[in-house]
């Protein structure tokens, strides 16, 4: 058992990203429909957000719905969108109480009207908060994000706003959905899958990866603290040698 206090001795990841996976299998294990897993996943989201804010994490990014998830059965997609709207409505107060600013990445205009509107409203109503930035990845796909960035940069080249030889990593960064966020320091994926599933491909270039077997609805404060302690015990060399760092 680790405590919050132990964790505060080391450096926290500035940007923590989580692939919240395993809701469907969690429900199946209990003989229930997949949507039951999503309903229980919401609880884990709420707890994780509050714990990260309490800890003092600057940026938390949650993969909530991928561009590929549109291919799921309609009932499941509808349920996820309904849960999104309900959670946004319900959590606005808590976000403000915890000084959390909501942000979204992804092709959010492709969300159902109601979800899109509610999302923009909560983003606006939490916009002045100065604590943690909570980013929801919704209808997000890293390849779609990169494609959009390339289109925007090409348009600027065409209009002589940027010249090709001046395109650098900063310019690319500034055209991504994550333009205001630092690179990911720690990426956690639950459910035992060891893959990235089209999440933040550019931004995780030097992230520490942490895979855990528990299904998302079971992800607890203890799992979060363990993941961060594990992260704190790694040596991030960024291409250098261990000796150079000391
Ligand atoms: C993650 O759980 C939630 C979303 C992708 C929206 P899944 O729904 O992928 O659950 P599994 O992976 O099928 O168990
Ligand atoms: C990734 O999970 C997307 C989210 C967690 C929102 P998936 O369950 O969709 O990923 P794959 O299909 O197993 O790779
Ligand atoms: Mg899954």
PDB file of C-alpha atoms and ligand atoms in Angstrom:
ATOM      1  CA  UNK A   1       0.000   0.000   0.000  1.00  0.00           C
ATOM      2  CA  UNK A   2       1.296   3.400  -0.971  1.00  0.00           C
ATOM      3  CA  UNK A   3      -0.003   6.738   0.210  1.00  0.00           C
ATOM      4  CA  UNK A   4      -0.476  10.100  -1.441  1.00  0.00           C
ATOM      5  CA  UNK A   5       2.211  11.506   0.865  1.00  0.00           C
ATOM      6  CA  UNK A   6       4.939   9.104  -0.350  1.00  0.00           C
ATOM      7  CA  UNK A   7       4.159  10.118  -3.852  1.00  0.00           C
ATOM      8  CA  UNK A   8       4.585  13.801  -3.260  1.00  0.00           C
ATOM      9  CA  UNK A   9       8.300  13.259  -2.472  1.00  0.00           C
ATOM     10  CA  UNK A  10       9.093  12.688  -6.145  1.00  0.00           C
ATOM     11  CA  UNK A  11       8.282  14.629  -9.294  1.00  0.00           C
ATOM     12  CA  UNK A  12       4.745  14.135 -10.527  1.00  0.00           C
ATOM     13  CA  UNK A  13       4.074  13.654 -14.226  1.00  0.00           C
ATOM     14  CA  UNK A  14       2.976  17.062 -15.538  1.00  0.00           C
ATOM     15  CA  UNK A  15       0.821  15.434 -18.162  1.00  0.00           C
ATOM     16  CA  UNK A  16      -0.835  12.114 -17.384  1.00  0.00           C
ATOM     17  CA  UNK A  17      -2.850  10.423 -20.128  1.00  0.00           C
ATOM     18  CA  UNK A  18      -5.070   7.389 -19.659  1.00  0.00           C
ATOM     19  CA  UNK A  19      -6.553   4.907 -22.123  1.00  0.00           C
ATOM     20  CA  UNK A  20      -9.590   3.842 -20.110  1.00  0.00           C
ATOM     21  CA  UNK A  21     -10.162   0.344 -21.452  1.00  0.00           C
ATOM     22  CA  UNK A  22     -12.077  -2.756 -20.376  1.00  0.00           C
ATOM     23  CA  UNK A  23     -15.606  -1.564 -19.577  1.00  0.00           C
ATOM     24  CA  UNK A  24     -17.174  -4.158 -21.868  1.00  0.00           C
ATOM     25  CA  UNK A  25     -15.216  -7.087 -20.457  1.00  0.00           C
ATOM     26  CA  UNK A  26     -15.903  -5.898 -16.907  1.00  0.00           C
ATOM     27  CA  UNK A  27     -19.634  -6.116 -17.628  1.00  0.00           C
ATOM     28  CA  UNK A  28     -19.361  -9.436 -19.469  1.00  0.00           C
ATOM     29  CA  UNK A  29     -17.607 -10.975 -16.456  1.00  0.00           C
ATOM     30  CA  UNK A  30     -20.726 -10.092 -14.483  1.00  0.00           C
ATOM     31  CA  UNK A  31     -23.112 -11.462 -17.093  1.00  0.00           C
ATOM     32  CA  UNK A  32     -24.290  -7.950 -17.982  1.00  0.00           C
ATOM     33  CA  UNK A  33     -24.520  -5.889 -21.161  1.00  0.00           C
ATOM     34  CA  UNK A  34     -21.530  -3.788 -22.239  1.00  0.00           C
ATOM     35  CA  UNK A  35     -23.378  -0.566 -21.457  1.00  0.00           C
ATOM     36  CA  UNK A  36     -23.459  -1.589 -17.791  1.00  0.00           C
ATOM     37  CA  UNK A  37     -19.678  -1.499 -17.902  1.00  0.00           C
ATOM     38  CA  UNK A  38     -19.711   2.019 -19.338  1.00  0.00           C
ATOM     39  CA  UNK A  39     -22.065   3.180 -16.599  1.00  0.00           C
ATOM     40  CA  UNK A  40     -19.638   1.867 -13.995  1.00  0.00           C
ATOM     41  CA  UNK A  41     -16.691   3.328 -15.866  1.00  0.00           C
ATOM     42  CA  UNK A  42     -18.078   6.796 -15.189  1.00  0.00           C
ATOM     43  CA  UNK A  43     -17.523   6.289 -11.458  1.00  0.00           C
ATOM     44  CA  UNK A  44     -13.853   5.481 -12.047  1.00  0.00           C
ATOM     45  CA  UNK A  45     -13.547   8.611 -14.202  1.00  0.00           C
ATOM     46  CA  UNK A  46     -14.964  10.797 -11.453  1.00  0.00           C
ATOM     47  CA  UNK A  47     -12.666   9.307  -8.787  1.00  0.00           C
ATOM     48  CA  UNK A  48      -9.570   9.483 -10.980  1.00  0.00           C
ATOM     49  CA  UNK A  49     -10.219  13.115 -11.899  1.00  0.00           C
ATOM     50  CA  UNK A  50     -10.667  14.090  -8.267  1.00  0.00           C
ATOM     51  CA  UNK A  51      -7.574  12.155  -7.186  1.00  0.00           C
ATOM     52  CA  UNK A  52      -5.402  13.708  -9.868  1.00  0.00           C
ATOM     53  CA  UNK A  53      -6.592  17.188  -8.913  1.00  0.00           C
ATOM     54  CA  UNK A  54      -5.948  16.475  -5.226  1.00  0.00           C
ATOM     55  CA  UNK A  55      -2.453  15.246  -6.060  1.00  0.00           C
ATOM     56  CA  UNK A  56      -1.615  18.354  -8.015  1.00  0.00           C
ATOM     57  CA  UNK A  57      -1.314  16.885 -11.532  1.00  0.00           C
ATOM     58  CA  UNK A  58      -1.284  19.763 -14.052  1.00  0.00           C
ATOM     59  CA  UNK A  59      -2.839  17.989 -17.029  1.00  0.00           C
ATOM     60  CA  UNK A  60      -4.938  14.848 -17.176  1.00  0.00           C
ATOM     61  CA  UNK A  61      -6.063  13.585 -20.577  1.00  0.00           C
ATOM     62  CA  UNK A  62      -8.636  10.809 -20.820  1.00  0.00           C
ATOM     63  CA  UNK A  63      -9.329   8.773 -23.950  1.00  0.00           C
ATOM     64  CA  UNK A  64     -13.106   8.603 -23.824  1.00  0.00           C
ATOM     65  CA  UNK A  65     -14.127   7.887 -27.433  1.00  0.00           C
ATOM     66  CA  UNK A  66     -11.977   7.196 -30.480  1.00  0.00           C
ATOM     67  CA  UNK A  67     -12.679   7.886 -34.148  1.00  0.00           C
ATOM     68  CA  UNK A  68     -12.790   4.080 -34.534  1.00  0.00           C
ATOM     69  CA  UNK A  69     -15.392   3.726 -31.765  1.00  0.00           C
ATOM     70  CA  UNK A  70     -18.018   5.178 -34.151  1.00  0.00           C
ATOM     71  CA  UNK A  71     -18.018   1.695 -35.715  1.00  0.00           C
ATOM     72  CA  UNK A  72     -19.530   0.110 -32.600  1.00  0.00           C
ATOM     73  CA  UNK A  73     -23.213  -0.926 -32.467  1.00  0.00           C
ATOM     74  CA  UNK A  74     -25.538   2.081 -32.488  1.00  0.00           C
ATOM     75  CA  UNK A  75     -26.996   1.256 -29.065  1.00  0.00           C
ATOM     76  CA  UNK A  76     -23.531   1.359 -27.525  1.00  0.00           C
ATOM     77  CA  UNK A  77     -22.542   4.619 -29.243  1.00  0.00           C
ATOM     78  CA  UNK A  78     -25.845   6.213 -28.190  1.00  0.00           C
ATOM     79  CA  UNK A  79     -25.336   5.085 -24.601  1.00  0.00           C
ATOM     80  CA  UNK A  80     -21.811   6.505 -24.493  1.00  0.00           C
ATOM     81  CA  UNK A  81     -23.069   9.851 -25.808  1.00  0.00           C
ATOM     82  CA  UNK A  82     -25.938   9.858 -23.320  1.00  0.00           C
ATOM     83  CA  UNK A  83     -23.507   9.139 -20.468  1.00  0.00           C
ATOM     84  CA  UNK A  84     -21.278  11.950 -21.696  1.00  0.00           C
ATOM     85  CA  UNK A  85     -24.108  14.476 -21.620  1.00  0.00           C
ATOM     86  CA  UNK A  86     -25.324  13.294 -18.208  1.00  0.00           C
ATOM     87  CA  UNK A  87     -21.820  13.417 -16.704  1.00  0.00           C
ATOM     88  CA  UNK A  88     -21.096  16.874 -18.074  1.00  0.00           C
ATOM     89  CA  UNK A  89     -24.339  18.178 -16.595  1.00  0.00           C
ATOM     90  CA  UNK A  90     -23.725  16.466 -13.273  1.00  0.00           C
ATOM     91  CA  UNK A  91     -20.038  17.263 -12.842  1.00  0.00           C
ATOM     92  CA  UNK A  92     -19.923  20.957 -13.715  1.00  0.00           C
ATOM     93  CA  UNK A  93     -20.253  21.907 -10.049  1.00  0.00           C
ATOM     94  CA  UNK A  94     -17.548  19.486  -8.936  1.00  0.00           C
ATOM     95  CA  UNK A  95     -15.186  20.687 -11.645  1.00  0.00           C
ATOM     96  CA  UNK A  96     -15.594  24.254 -10.467  1.00  0.00           C
ATOM     97  CA  UNK A  97     -15.290  23.251  -6.815  1.00  0.00           C
ATOM     98  CA  UNK A  98     -11.958  21.577  -7.606  1.00  0.00           C
ATOM     99  CA  UNK A  99     -10.755  24.451  -9.803  1.00  0.00           C
ATOM    100  CA  UNK A 100     -10.557  22.110 -12.840  1.00  0.00           C
ATOM    101  CA  UNK A 101     -10.648  23.513 -16.373  1.00  0.00           C
ATOM    102  CA  UNK A 102     -12.293  21.271 -18.965  1.00  0.00           C
ATOM    103  CA  UNK A 103     -10.789  20.944 -22.424  1.00  0.00           C
ATOM    104  CA  UNK A 104     -11.519  18.623 -25.345  1.00  0.00           C
ATOM    105  CA  UNK A 105      -9.472  17.193 -28.201  1.00  0.00           C
ATOM    106  CA  UNK A 106     -10.770  15.401 -31.267  1.00  0.00           C
ATOM    107  CA  UNK A 107     -13.219  16.080 -34.032  1.00  0.00           C
ATOM    108  CA  UNK A 108     -15.781  17.298 -31.521  1.00  0.00           C
ATOM    109  CA  UNK A 109     -18.111  18.827 -34.090  1.00  0.00           C
ATOM    110  CA  UNK A 110     -18.906  15.261 -35.182  1.00  0.00           C
ATOM    111  CA  UNK A 111     -20.504  14.551 -31.786  1.00  0.00           C
ATOM    112  CA  UNK A 112     -24.303  14.568 -31.565  1.00  0.00           C
ATOM    113  CA  UNK A 113     -25.584  18.161 -31.293  1.00  0.00           C
ATOM    114  CA  UNK A 114     -26.629  17.818 -27.660  1.00  0.00           C
ATOM    115  CA  UNK A 115     -23.279  16.415 -26.562  1.00  0.00           C
ATOM    116  CA  UNK A 116     -21.365  19.022 -28.559  1.00  0.00           C
ATOM    117  CA  UNK A 117     -23.380  21.861 -27.046  1.00  0.00           C
ATOM    118  CA  UNK A 118     -23.083  20.569 -23.472  1.00  0.00           C
ATOM    119  CA  UNK A 119     -19.355  20.055 -23.916  1.00  0.00           C
ATOM    120  CA  UNK A 120     -18.771  23.610 -25.171  1.00  0.00           C
ATOM    121  CA  UNK A 121     -20.877  24.939 -22.340  1.00  0.00           C
ATOM    122  CA  UNK A 122     -18.880  23.174 -19.615  1.00  0.00           C
ATOM    123  CA  UNK A 123     -15.605  24.178 -21.300  1.00  0.00           C
ATOM    124  CA  UNK A 124     -16.766  27.775 -21.196  1.00  0.00           C
ATOM    125  CA  UNK A 125     -18.079  27.613 -17.638  1.00  0.00           C
ATOM    126  CA  UNK A 126     -14.814  26.148 -16.310  1.00  0.00           C
ATOM    127  CA  UNK A 127     -12.598  28.288 -18.535  1.00  0.00           C
ATOM    128  CA  UNK A 128     -11.398  30.575 -15.784  1.00  0.00           C
ATOM    129  CA  UNK A 129     -10.305  27.786 -13.436  1.00  0.00           C
ATOM    130  CA  UNK A 130      -6.580  27.726 -12.778  1.00  0.00           C
ATOM    131  CA  UNK A 131      -6.022  24.231 -11.363  1.00  0.00           C
ATOM    132  CA  UNK A 132      -5.786  21.004 -13.330  1.00  0.00           C
ATOM    133  CA  UNK A 133      -6.607  20.931 -17.046  1.00  0.00           C
ATOM    134  CA  UNK A 134      -8.834  17.937 -17.721  1.00  0.00           C
ATOM    135  CA  UNK A 135      -8.848  17.061 -21.408  1.00  0.00           C
ATOM    136  CA  UNK A 136     -11.385  14.635 -22.823  1.00  0.00           C
ATOM    137  CA  UNK A 137     -10.407  12.949 -26.065  1.00  0.00           C
ATOM    138  CA  UNK A 138     -13.724  12.600 -27.892  1.00  0.00           C
ATOM    139  CA  UNK A 139     -14.050  11.367 -31.432  1.00  0.00           C
ATOM    140  CA  UNK A 140     -10.277  11.531 -31.254  1.00  0.00           C
ATOM    141  CA  UNK A 141      -7.833   9.764 -33.533  1.00  0.00           C
ATOM    142  CA  UNK A 142      -4.157  10.659 -33.746  1.00  0.00           C
ATOM    143  CA  UNK A 143      -4.007  10.078 -37.498  1.00  0.00           C
ATOM    144  CA  UNK A 144      -7.020  12.309 -38.068  1.00  0.00           C
ATOM    145  CA  UNK A 145      -5.346  14.939 -35.846  1.00  0.00           C
ATOM    146  CA  UNK A 146      -2.134  14.766 -37.888  1.00  0.00           C
ATOM    147  CA  UNK A 147      -4.031  14.841 -41.168  1.00  0.00           C
ATOM    148  CA  UNK A 148      -5.877  17.985 -40.064  1.00  0.00           C
ATOM    149  CA  UNK A 149      -2.617  19.606 -38.957  1.00  0.00           C
ATOM    150  CA  UNK A 150      -0.990  18.845 -42.327  1.00  0.00           C
ATOM    151  CA  UNK A 151      -3.979  20.339 -44.158  1.00  0.00           C
ATOM    152  CA  UNK A 152      -3.815  23.528 -42.082  1.00  0.00           C
ATOM    153  CA  UNK A 153      -0.062  23.892 -42.531  1.00  0.00           C
ATOM    154  CA  UNK A 154      -0.334  23.291 -46.287  1.00  0.00           C
ATOM    155  CA  UNK A 155      -3.019  25.967 -46.548  1.00  0.00           C
ATOM    156  CA  UNK A 156      -0.678  28.414 -44.797  1.00  0.00           C
ATOM    157  CA  UNK A 157       2.176  27.475 -47.133  1.00  0.00           C
ATOM    158  CA  UNK A 158      -0.099  28.019 -50.107  1.00  0.00           C
ATOM    159  CA  UNK A 159      -1.009  31.488 -48.807  1.00  0.00           C
ATOM    160  CA  UNK A 160       2.640  32.341 -48.101  1.00  0.00           C
ATOM    161  CA  UNK A 161       2.102  32.526 -44.341  1.00  0.00           C
ATOM    162  CA  UNK A 162       4.656  29.782 -43.671  1.00  0.00           C
ATOM    163  CA  UNK A 163       7.523  28.700 -45.884  1.00  0.00           C
ATOM    164  CA  UNK A 164       8.224  24.951 -46.069  1.00  0.00           C
ATOM    165  CA  UNK A 165      11.812  25.254 -44.837  1.00  0.00           C
ATOM    166  CA  UNK A 166      10.581  26.947 -41.648  1.00  0.00           C
ATOM    167  CA  UNK A 167       8.278  24.114 -40.640  1.00  0.00           C
ATOM    168  CA  UNK A 168       9.641  22.779 -37.380  1.00  0.00           C
ATOM    169  CA  UNK A 169       8.340  20.726 -34.454  1.00  0.00           C
ATOM    170  CA  UNK A 170       6.897  23.800 -32.751  1.00  0.00           C
ATOM    171  CA  UNK A 171       4.829  24.660 -35.813  1.00  0.00           C
ATOM    172  CA  UNK A 172       3.565  21.092 -36.040  1.00  0.00           C
ATOM    173  CA  UNK A 173       2.722  21.136 -32.311  1.00  0.00           C
ATOM    174  CA  UNK A 174       0.823  24.373 -32.732  1.00  0.00           C
ATOM    175  CA  UNK A 175      -1.486  22.782 -35.287  1.00  0.00           C
ATOM    176  CA  UNK A 176      -2.446  19.784 -33.169  1.00  0.00           C
ATOM    177  CA  UNK A 177      -5.549  19.601 -30.965  1.00  0.00           C
ATOM    178  CA  UNK A 178      -3.117  19.489 -28.021  1.00  0.00           C
ATOM    179  CA  UNK A 179      -1.394  22.773 -28.915  1.00  0.00           C
ATOM    180  CA  UNK A 180      -1.766  24.120 -25.374  1.00  0.00           C
ATOM    181  CA  UNK A 181      -0.666  20.961 -23.593  1.00  0.00           C
ATOM    182  CA  UNK A 182       2.828  19.716 -22.754  1.00  0.00           C
ATOM    183  CA  UNK A 183       4.037  16.336 -24.064  1.00  0.00           C
ATOM    184  CA  UNK A 184       2.680  13.310 -22.227  1.00  0.00           C
ATOM    185  CA  UNK A 185       4.941  12.149 -19.377  1.00  0.00           C
ATOM    186  CA  UNK A 186       3.060   9.050 -18.324  1.00  0.00           C
ATOM    187  CA  UNK A 187       0.543   7.016 -20.331  1.00  0.00           C
ATOM    188  CA  UNK A 188      -1.531   4.430 -18.481  1.00  0.00           C
ATOM    189  CA  UNK A 189      -3.678   1.804 -20.222  1.00  0.00           C
ATOM    190  CA  UNK A 190      -5.986  -0.449 -18.252  1.00  0.00           C
ATOM    191  CA  UNK A 191      -7.469  -3.845 -19.211  1.00  0.00           C
ATOM    192  CA  UNK A 192      -4.277  -5.709 -20.079  1.00  0.00           C
ATOM    193  CA  UNK A 193      -4.096  -4.591 -23.721  1.00  0.00           C
ATOM    194  CA  UNK A 194      -0.629  -3.487 -24.766  1.00  0.00           C
ATOM    195  CA  UNK A 195      -1.401  -1.066 -27.560  1.00  0.00           C
ATOM    196  CA  UNK A 196      -1.908   2.617 -28.225  1.00  0.00           C
ATOM    197  CA  UNK A 197      -5.063   2.430 -30.381  1.00  0.00           C
ATOM    198  CA  UNK A 198      -4.430   5.667 -32.295  1.00  0.00           C
ATOM    199  CA  UNK A 199      -4.041   7.851 -29.180  1.00  0.00           C
ATOM    200  CA  UNK A 200      -1.697  10.881 -29.100  1.00  0.00           C
ATOM    201  CA  UNK A 201       0.929   9.346 -31.401  1.00  0.00           C
ATOM    202  CA  UNK A 202       2.980  12.544 -31.689  1.00  0.00           C
ATOM    203  CA  UNK A 203       2.650  13.564 -28.040  1.00  0.00           C
ATOM    204  CA  UNK A 204       3.786  10.257 -26.510  1.00  0.00           C
ATOM    205  CA  UNK A 205       7.142  10.227 -28.318  1.00  0.00           C
ATOM    206  CA  UNK A 206       8.964  10.144 -24.942  1.00  0.00           C
ATOM    207  CA  UNK A 207       6.159   9.152 -22.589  1.00  0.00           C
ATOM    208  CA  UNK A 208       6.652   6.403 -20.034  1.00  0.00           C
ATOM    209  CA  UNK A 209       4.155   3.613 -20.737  1.00  0.00           C
ATOM    210  CA  UNK A 210       2.361   1.762 -17.969  1.00  0.00           C
ATOM    211  CA  UNK A 211       0.021  -1.149 -18.620  1.00  0.00           C
ATOM    212  CA  UNK A 212      -2.177  -2.594 -15.909  1.00  0.00           C
ATOM    213  CA  UNK A 213      -4.455  -5.637 -16.058  1.00  0.00           C
ATOM    214  CA  UNK A 214      -7.481  -4.262 -14.174  1.00  0.00           C
ATOM    215  CA  UNK A 215     -10.536  -3.275 -16.180  1.00  0.00           C
ATOM    216  CA  UNK A 216     -11.315   0.445 -16.142  1.00  0.00           C
ATOM    217  CA  UNK A 217     -14.326   0.347 -13.733  1.00  0.00           C
ATOM    218  CA  UNK A 218     -12.005  -1.221 -11.117  1.00  0.00           C
ATOM    219  CA  UNK A 219      -9.225   1.350 -11.500  1.00  0.00           C
ATOM    220  CA  UNK A 220      -8.804   2.838  -8.023  1.00  0.00           C
ATOM    221  CA  UNK A 221      -6.804   5.455  -6.160  1.00  0.00           C
ATOM    222  CA  UNK A 222      -4.356   2.723  -5.150  1.00  0.00           C
ATOM    223  CA  UNK A 223      -3.747   1.769  -8.806  1.00  0.00           C
ATOM    224  CA  UNK A 224      -3.194   5.409  -9.708  1.00  0.00           C
ATOM    225  CA  UNK A 225      -0.707   5.955  -6.893  1.00  0.00           C
ATOM    226  CA  UNK A 226       1.130   2.726  -7.812  1.00  0.00           C
ATOM    227  CA  UNK A 227       1.426   3.824 -11.438  1.00  0.00           C
ATOM    228  CA  UNK A 228       2.877   7.188 -10.467  1.00  0.00           C
ATOM    229  CA  UNK A 229       5.337   5.652  -8.000  1.00  0.00           C
ATOM    230  CA  UNK A 230       6.437   3.259 -10.709  1.00  0.00           C
ATOM    231  CA  UNK A 231       6.920   6.260 -13.024  1.00  0.00           C
ATOM    232  CA  UNK A 232       8.942   8.093 -10.375  1.00  0.00           C
ATOM    233  CA  UNK A 233      11.343   5.173 -10.165  1.00  0.00           C
ATOM    234  CA  UNK A 234      12.187   5.203 -13.867  1.00  0.00           C
ATOM    235  CA  UNK A 235      15.125   7.013 -15.388  1.00  0.00           C
ATOM    236  CA  UNK A 236      14.042   9.199 -18.287  1.00  0.00           C
ATOM    237  CA  UNK A 237      17.147   9.527 -20.413  1.00  0.00           C
ATOM    238  CA  UNK A 238      15.795  11.226 -23.564  1.00  0.00           C
ATOM    239  CA  UNK A 239      18.574   9.655 -25.592  1.00  0.00           C
ATOM    240  CA  UNK A 240      21.396  10.563 -23.223  1.00  0.00           C
ATOM    241  CA  UNK A 241      23.440   8.188 -21.090  1.00  0.00           C
ATOM    242  CA  UNK A 242      22.708   7.580 -17.456  1.00  0.00           C
ATOM    243  CA  UNK A 243      25.993   9.258 -16.499  1.00  0.00           C
ATOM    244  CA  UNK A 244      25.131  12.427 -18.351  1.00  0.00           C
ATOM    245  CA  UNK A 245      22.014  12.820 -16.256  1.00  0.00           C
ATOM    246  CA  UNK A 246      23.873  12.768 -12.940  1.00  0.00           C
TER     247      UNK A 246
HETATM  248  C1  LIG B   1     -13.386   1.328 -22.946  1.00  0.00           C
HETATM  249  O1  LIG B   1     -13.915   0.077 -22.709  1.00  0.00           O
HETATM  250  C2  LIG B   1     -14.428   2.379 -23.235  1.00  0.00           C
HETATM  251  C3  LIG B   1     -14.487   2.820 -24.637  1.00  0.00           C
HETATM  252  C4  LIG B   1     -13.727   2.412 -25.602  1.00  0.00           C
HETATM  253  C5  LIG B   1     -15.486   3.807 -24.959  1.00  0.00           C
HETATM  254  P1  LIG B   1     -14.336  -0.899 -23.900  1.00  0.00           P
HETATM  255  O2  LIG B   1     -15.728  -0.586 -24.262  1.00  0.00           O
HETATM  256  O3  LIG B   1     -13.355  -0.845 -24.993  1.00  0.00           O
HETATM  257  O4  LIG B   1     -14.280  -2.298 -23.171  1.00  0.00           O
HETATM  258  P2  LIG B   1     -13.638  -3.640 -23.728  1.00  0.00           P
HETATM  259  O5  LIG B   1     -12.246  -3.316 -24.140  1.00  0.00           O
HETATM  260  O6  LIG B   1     -14.480  -4.072 -24.869  1.00  0.00           O
HETATM  261  O7  LIG B   1     -13.671  -4.587 -22.572  1.00  0.00           O
HETATM  262  C1  LIG B   2      -9.376   2.668 -27.078  1.00  0.00           C
HETATM  263  O1  LIG B   2     -10.047   1.533 -26.645  1.00  0.00           O
HETATM  264  C2  LIG B   2     -10.304   3.836 -27.091  1.00  0.00           C
HETATM  265  C3  LIG B   2     -10.773   4.284 -25.793  1.00  0.00           C
HETATM  266  C4  LIG B   2     -10.399   3.841 -24.634  1.00  0.00           C
HETATM  267  C5  LIG B   2     -11.735   5.352 -25.842  1.00  0.00           C
HETATM  268  P1  LIG B   2     -10.639   0.467 -27.679  1.00  0.00           P
HETATM  269  O2  LIG B   2     -11.245  -0.605 -26.848  1.00  0.00           O
HETATM  270  O3  LIG B   2     -11.522   1.140 -28.648  1.00  0.00           O
HETATM  271  O4  LIG B   2      -9.324  -0.023 -28.416  1.00  0.00           O
HETATM  272  P2  LIG B   2      -9.064  -1.339 -29.281  1.00  0.00           P
HETATM  273  O5  LIG B   2     -10.101  -1.373 -30.344  1.00  0.00           O
HETATM  274  O6  LIG B   2      -9.183  -2.512 -28.372  1.00  0.00           O
HETATM  275  O7  LIG B   2      -7.683  -1.178 -29.795  1.00  0.00           O
HETATM  276 MG1  LIG B   3     -11.644  -1.812 -25.397  1.00  0.00          MG
END
